[in-house]
Amino acid sequence: MTRKKVLLISSDPRFFEVPENLFQSRGCDVFAISDGAEALSFIVDHGVDLVISRGEPTGASIQTLHQAIGTKAHIIVVPTPGGDFSSVLQLPNVQLLQGSGDGKALLRLSSKLLDVPDRKYISILVQVRLTKPKPTTIFGKSRDLSEGGILIETTQLLGIYDQVVVSFLIPGADRMIQTDALVVREVPKADGGKRYGLRFLSVTDEDRTIIAEFIVGKNPT
């Protein structure tokens, strides 16, 4: 599965720190750029699935970026105080974020446009059973969870495309969730630990319901 490319444009690189981390945990490649001219060059050379611009970038307008991204990509404009963005709303696949650009509003809209599954932060113990090169059980802590998979953090090594059996208990659930899973990505950490994205392969309908209700904030029953 091809990873989505998200391009963040802001003269203040700290503005997108939290959204950037969230995008990465959702299986996206995130690139932060400070001005429109650099963004335009990146788009032409590499292509993108989503551009998020804090206000009107310097060096290249929203209209210019829109012409470069193609018909399948999207642009979200995070409004800045005093800015007039009425003209860009006439462009196809351009949306103006309503409210603050900090927090869940931006994440919800971007997730919808990228068609990535809803995830929720959760820190629980996860058991991972490997069969190769010999049967082994390792443990890790989860970082987030979706209906389709889980991101775990561990000091142990896993191989990309290893097939494993993963087990975990969602708080409030009446049983352990267990499913075959595929290791689909690795995210190295500065402290030497690693994060692995596991894609579920055989979740039952009942367990999928438990996961879905947890993600939207319902208590498992």
Short mmCIF file of C-alpha atoms in Angstrom, two decimals:
data_model
loop_
_atom_site.label_atom_id
_atom_site.label_comp_id
_atom_site.label_asym_id
_atom_site.label_seq_id
_atom_site.Cartn_x
_atom_site.Cartn_y
_atom_site.Cartn_z
CA MET A 1 0.00 0.00 0.00
CA THR A 2 1.44 3.38 -1.06
CA ARG A 3 1.95 5.84 1.77
CA LYS A 4 0.18 9.17 1.39
CA LYS A 5 2.30 12.34 1.08
CA VAL A 6 1.25 15.33 3.18
CA LEU A 7 2.92 18.72 2.65
CA LEU A 8 2.71 21.25 5.49
CA ILE A 9 3.41 24.91 4.70
CA SER A 10 3.99 27.43 7.49
CA SER A 11 6.50 30.19 8.17
CA ASP A 12 6.52 28.94 11.78
CA PRO A 13 7.72 25.29 11.73
CA ARG A 14 6.42 24.70 15.26
CA PHE A 15 2.81 25.29 14.22
CA PHE A 16 2.36 21.84 12.74
CA GLU A 17 4.35 19.82 15.29
CA VAL A 18 1.38 17.99 16.81
CA PRO A 19 -0.50 17.36 13.54
CA GLU A 20 2.74 16.14 11.95
CA ASN A 21 3.17 13.46 14.58
CA LEU A 22 -0.44 12.37 14.16
CA PHE A 23 -0.16 12.18 10.38
CA GLN A 24 2.96 10.03 10.66
CA SER A 25 1.23 7.63 13.01
CA ARG A 26 -1.47 7.22 10.39
CA GLY A 27 0.96 5.92 7.82
CA CYS A 28 1.66 9.17 5.98
CA ASP A 29 4.95 10.69 4.88
CA VAL A 30 4.94 14.26 6.18
CA PHE A 31 7.07 17.10 4.80
CA ALA A 32 7.22 20.55 6.42
CA ILE A 33 8.13 23.54 4.22
CA SER A 34 8.30 27.24 5.12
CA ASP A 35 7.25 28.99 1.88
CA GLY A 36 5.19 28.53 -1.27
CA ALA A 37 8.07 28.59 -3.77
CA GLU A 38 9.75 25.64 -2.06
CA ALA A 39 6.38 23.89 -1.81
CA LEU A 40 5.75 24.34 -5.52
CA SER A 41 9.13 22.83 -6.36
CA PHE A 42 8.43 19.84 -4.08
CA ILE A 43 5.00 19.26 -5.65
CA VAL A 44 6.40 19.31 -9.17
CA ASP A 45 9.24 16.91 -8.28
CA HIS A 46 7.46 14.48 -5.96
CA GLY A 47 3.70 14.97 -6.06
CA VAL A 48 1.45 15.10 -2.99
CA ASP A 49 -1.90 13.81 -1.78
CA LEU A 50 -2.65 16.71 0.57
CA VAL A 51 -1.29 20.23 1.08
CA ILE A 52 -2.03 22.07 4.33
CA SER A 53 -1.11 25.74 4.27
CA ARG A 54 -1.24 28.06 7.24
CA GLY A 55 -2.55 31.17 5.51
CA GLU A 56 -1.39 32.37 2.10
CA PRO A 57 2.21 31.18 1.59
CA THR A 58 4.91 33.54 0.37
CA GLY A 59 6.54 32.83 -2.96
CA ALA A 60 3.60 30.99 -4.56
CA SER A 61 -0.13 31.54 -4.10
CA ILE A 62 -2.75 28.94 -3.19
CA GLN A 63 -4.03 29.24 -6.77
CA THR A 64 -0.57 28.40 -8.13
CA LEU A 65 -0.20 25.39 -5.83
CA HIS A 66 -3.68 24.26 -6.82
CA GLN A 67 -2.72 24.25 -10.49
CA ALA A 68 0.32 22.09 -9.69
CA ILE A 69 -1.18 19.39 -7.45
CA GLY A 70 -3.47 17.70 -9.97
CA THR A 71 -7.10 16.71 -9.74
CA LYS A 72 -6.83 13.97 -7.10
CA ALA A 73 -4.98 15.94 -4.42
CA HIS A 74 -6.48 18.36 -1.90
CA ILE A 75 -5.54 21.61 -0.20
CA ILE A 76 -6.58 22.71 3.28
CA VAL A 77 -6.08 26.37 4.13
CA VAL A 78 -5.74 27.11 7.85
CA PRO A 79 -6.93 30.72 8.16
CA THR A 80 -4.73 33.37 9.74
CA PRO A 81 -6.06 36.51 11.48
CA GLY A 82 -7.05 39.21 9.03
CA GLY A 83 -6.67 37.03 5.96
CA ASP A 84 -9.24 37.02 3.15
CA PHE A 85 -9.51 33.54 1.65
CA SER A 86 -12.85 33.86 -0.12
CA SER A 87 -11.26 33.53 -3.58
CA VAL A 88 -9.62 30.15 -2.90
CA LEU A 89 -12.94 28.64 -1.86
CA GLN A 90 -13.99 28.79 -5.50
CA LEU A 91 -11.25 26.31 -6.41
CA PRO A 92 -12.08 22.57 -6.61
CA ASN A 93 -10.57 20.40 -3.85
CA VAL A 94 -9.65 23.43 -1.70
CA GLN A 95 -11.18 23.73 1.76
CA LEU A 96 -10.91 26.41 4.41
CA LEU A 97 -10.58 24.96 7.90
CA GLN A 98 -13.31 26.23 10.16
CA GLY A 99 -12.18 27.24 13.65
CA SER A 100 -8.70 26.74 15.08
CA GLY A 101 -5.99 24.85 13.22
CA ASP A 102 -4.74 23.35 16.49
CA GLY A 103 -6.14 19.96 17.44
CA LYS A 104 -8.88 17.68 16.25
CA ALA A 105 -10.61 19.81 13.60
CA LEU A 106 -7.60 19.71 11.29
CA LEU A 107 -6.99 16.03 11.97
CA ARG A 108 -10.59 15.06 11.24
CA LEU A 109 -10.74 17.00 7.98
CA SER A 110 -7.35 15.81 6.75
CA SER A 111 -8.15 12.20 7.63
CA LYS A 112 -11.38 12.42 5.66
CA LEU A 113 -9.63 13.85 2.59
CA LEU A 114 -6.83 11.29 2.79
CA ASP A 115 -9.28 8.44 3.40
CA VAL A 116 -7.28 7.06 6.32
CA PRO A 117 -9.01 5.26 9.20
CA ASP A 118 -9.81 6.96 12.48
CA ARG A 119 -7.23 6.20 15.16
CA LYS A 120 -7.22 6.73 18.88
CA TYR A 121 -4.30 6.99 21.28
CA ILE A 122 -4.16 4.08 23.70
CA SER A 123 -1.34 2.80 25.90
CA ILE A 124 -1.87 -0.86 26.75
CA LEU A 125 0.29 -3.97 26.89
CA VAL A 126 0.35 -5.85 23.58
CA GLN A 127 1.52 -9.45 23.16
CA VAL A 128 3.05 -10.36 19.80
CA ARG A 129 3.72 -14.02 18.91
CA LEU A 130 6.18 -14.82 16.12
CA THR A 131 6.62 -18.21 14.46
CA LYS A 132 9.87 -17.54 12.54
CA PRO A 133 12.78 -18.19 12.82
CA LYS A 134 11.44 -19.90 15.94
CA PRO A 135 8.32 -19.48 18.09
CA THR A 136 8.83 -16.36 20.23
CA THR A 137 6.60 -14.06 22.25
CA ILE A 138 7.49 -10.40 22.72
CA PHE A 139 5.67 -7.56 24.44
CA GLY A 140 5.22 -3.91 23.60
CA LYS A 141 3.09 -0.88 24.42
CA SER A 142 0.49 0.38 22.00
CA ARG A 143 0.60 3.98 20.75
CA ASP A 144 -2.63 4.12 18.76
CA LEU A 145 -5.38 1.85 17.49
CA SER A 146 -7.71 1.75 14.48
CA GLU A 147 -10.18 -0.80 13.16
CA GLY A 148 -7.53 -1.91 10.71
CA GLY A 149 -4.40 -2.05 12.85
CA ILE A 150 -2.31 -1.00 15.83
CA LEU A 151 0.96 0.90 16.33
CA ILE A 152 3.20 -0.61 19.01
CA GLU A 153 6.44 0.45 20.65
CA THR A 154 9.02 -2.14 21.68
CA THR A 155 12.75 -2.68 22.16
CA GLN A 156 12.49 -6.00 20.30
CA LEU A 157 13.08 -6.43 16.57
CA LEU A 158 10.36 -7.26 14.08
CA GLY A 159 10.76 -7.71 10.34
CA ILE A 160 8.69 -5.90 7.75
CA TYR A 161 6.07 -8.29 6.36
CA ASP A 162 6.47 -10.68 9.27
CA GLN A 163 3.14 -12.35 10.00
CA VAL A 164 2.41 -12.47 13.72
CA VAL A 165 -0.42 -13.07 16.18
CA VAL A 166 -1.24 -10.02 18.27
CA SER A 167 -3.28 -10.02 21.50
CA PHE A 168 -4.44 -7.11 23.65
CA LEU A 169 -7.21 -6.10 26.05
CA ILE A 170 -9.07 -2.83 25.55
CA PRO A 171 -10.04 -1.23 28.89
CA GLY A 172 -13.62 -2.17 29.76
CA ALA A 173 -13.84 -5.03 27.25
CA ASP A 174 -14.92 -8.45 28.50
CA ARG A 175 -12.36 -10.44 26.53
CA MET A 176 -8.95 -10.34 24.94
CA ILE A 177 -8.78 -9.38 21.27
CA GLN A 178 -6.56 -11.72 19.26
CA THR A 179 -5.88 -11.63 15.54
CA ASP A 180 -3.33 -12.50 12.90
CA ALA A 181 -1.47 -9.37 11.82
CA LEU A 182 1.14 -8.24 9.30
CA VAL A 183 4.05 -5.94 10.17
CA VAL A 184 3.70 -3.25 7.49
CA ARG A 185 6.01 -0.44 8.64
CA GLU A 186 8.79 0.49 11.05
CA VAL A 187 9.31 3.87 12.70
CA PRO A 188 12.76 4.19 14.39
CA LYS A 189 13.05 6.29 17.55
CA ALA A 190 15.93 8.45 18.74
CA ASP A 191 16.26 6.50 22.01
CA GLY A 192 16.90 3.22 20.19
CA GLY A 193 13.39 1.86 20.54
CA LYS A 194 11.18 1.13 17.57
CA ARG A 195 7.57 1.53 16.61
CA TYR A 196 5.88 -0.95 14.29
CA GLY A 197 2.61 -0.65 12.43
CA LEU A 198 0.65 -3.91 12.45
CA ARG A 199 -2.24 -4.46 10.05
CA PHE A 200 -4.97 -6.78 11.29
CA LEU A 201 -5.73 -9.78 9.07
CA SER A 202 -8.43 -11.78 10.83
CA VAL A 203 -10.38 -9.61 13.29
CA THR A 204 -13.82 -11.06 14.04
CA ASP A 205 -16.92 -8.91 13.57
CA GLU A 206 -17.45 -8.88 17.34
CA ASP A 207 -13.91 -7.71 18.04
CA ARG A 208 -14.09 -5.11 15.28
CA THR A 209 -17.19 -3.70 16.96
CA ILE A 210 -15.35 -3.49 20.29
CA ILE A 211 -12.50 -1.60 18.63
CA ALA A 212 -14.82 0.73 16.70
CA GLU A 213 -16.83 1.63 19.79
CA PHE A 214 -13.66 2.33 21.76
CA ILE A 215 -12.39 4.66 19.02
CA VAL A 216 -15.57 6.74 19.01
CA GLY A 217 -15.60 6.90 22.80
CA LYS A 218 -18.21 4.31 23.72
CA ASN A 219 -17.60 1.91 26.59
CA PRO A 220 -17.09 -1.67 25.36
CA THR A 221 -19.92 -3.99 26.29
#
